[in-house]
């Protein structure tokens, strides 16, 4: 077999290998999406009843504030999202949706409900947790421990190589090899 044919085969195999790297593929593992297609990584959970006793110190947390209190402030551009449904609730994990809702306790109202972030913020009714109907996502109250769990996700920032960069690199490589063959 001549060296020219071997060189062509090597260049073709190398080009296929490089082109394969341009395919970002699906994000798998502990990564999930929301209805807008934004990717989120599961980082942990917290129980609604794990916070402070309201009778000792009236405090209110929306779901995101509770996540920041427990898991720390996210670094920019990372942000948190909550979900009231856990990954084990789904038969097919790829169908899991981060629903951006959290369980909240309402002051002097026994029911614990799941609200989205905007609705819960509107219900909070100001500073503190001392007026009927005020809500908090992380406060010791009448909710039963271990039942109302808020699952926390952080946004995923991925760096995906642009296919155009890979294509330019491949074309340059092919040009160099073809120039060698001309000589």
Tab-separated table of C-alpha atoms in Angstrom, residues 8 11-12 14-16 167-181:
chain	number	residue	atom	x	y	z
A	8	UNK	CA	-5.451	9.822	3.039
A	11	UNK	CA	-6.586	12.172	7.467
A	12	UNK	CA	-10.112	10.796	6.960
A	14	UNK	CA	-8.706	12.042	12.065
A	15	UNK	CA	-11.368	14.250	10.457
A	16	UNK	CA	-14.128	11.907	11.563
A	167	UNK	CA	-14.964	22.687	10.528
A	168	UNK	CA	-12.361	25.406	9.976
A	169	UNK	CA	-9.749	23.300	11.780
A	170	UNK	CA	-10.637	20.262	9.642
A	171	UNK	CA	-10.449	22.262	6.411
A	172	UNK	CA	-7.042	23.648	7.380
A	173	UNK	CA	-5.795	20.140	8.164
A	174	UNK	CA	-7.071	18.806	4.850
A	175	UNK	CA	-5.444	21.754	3.046
A	176	UNK	CA	-2.066	21.024	4.650
A	177	UNK	CA	-2.273	17.347	3.766
A	178	UNK	CA	-3.337	18.026	0.178
A	179	UNK	CA	-0.470	20.507	-0.207
A	180	UNK	CA	1.923	17.761	0.871
A	181	UNK	CA	0.452	15.435	-1.768
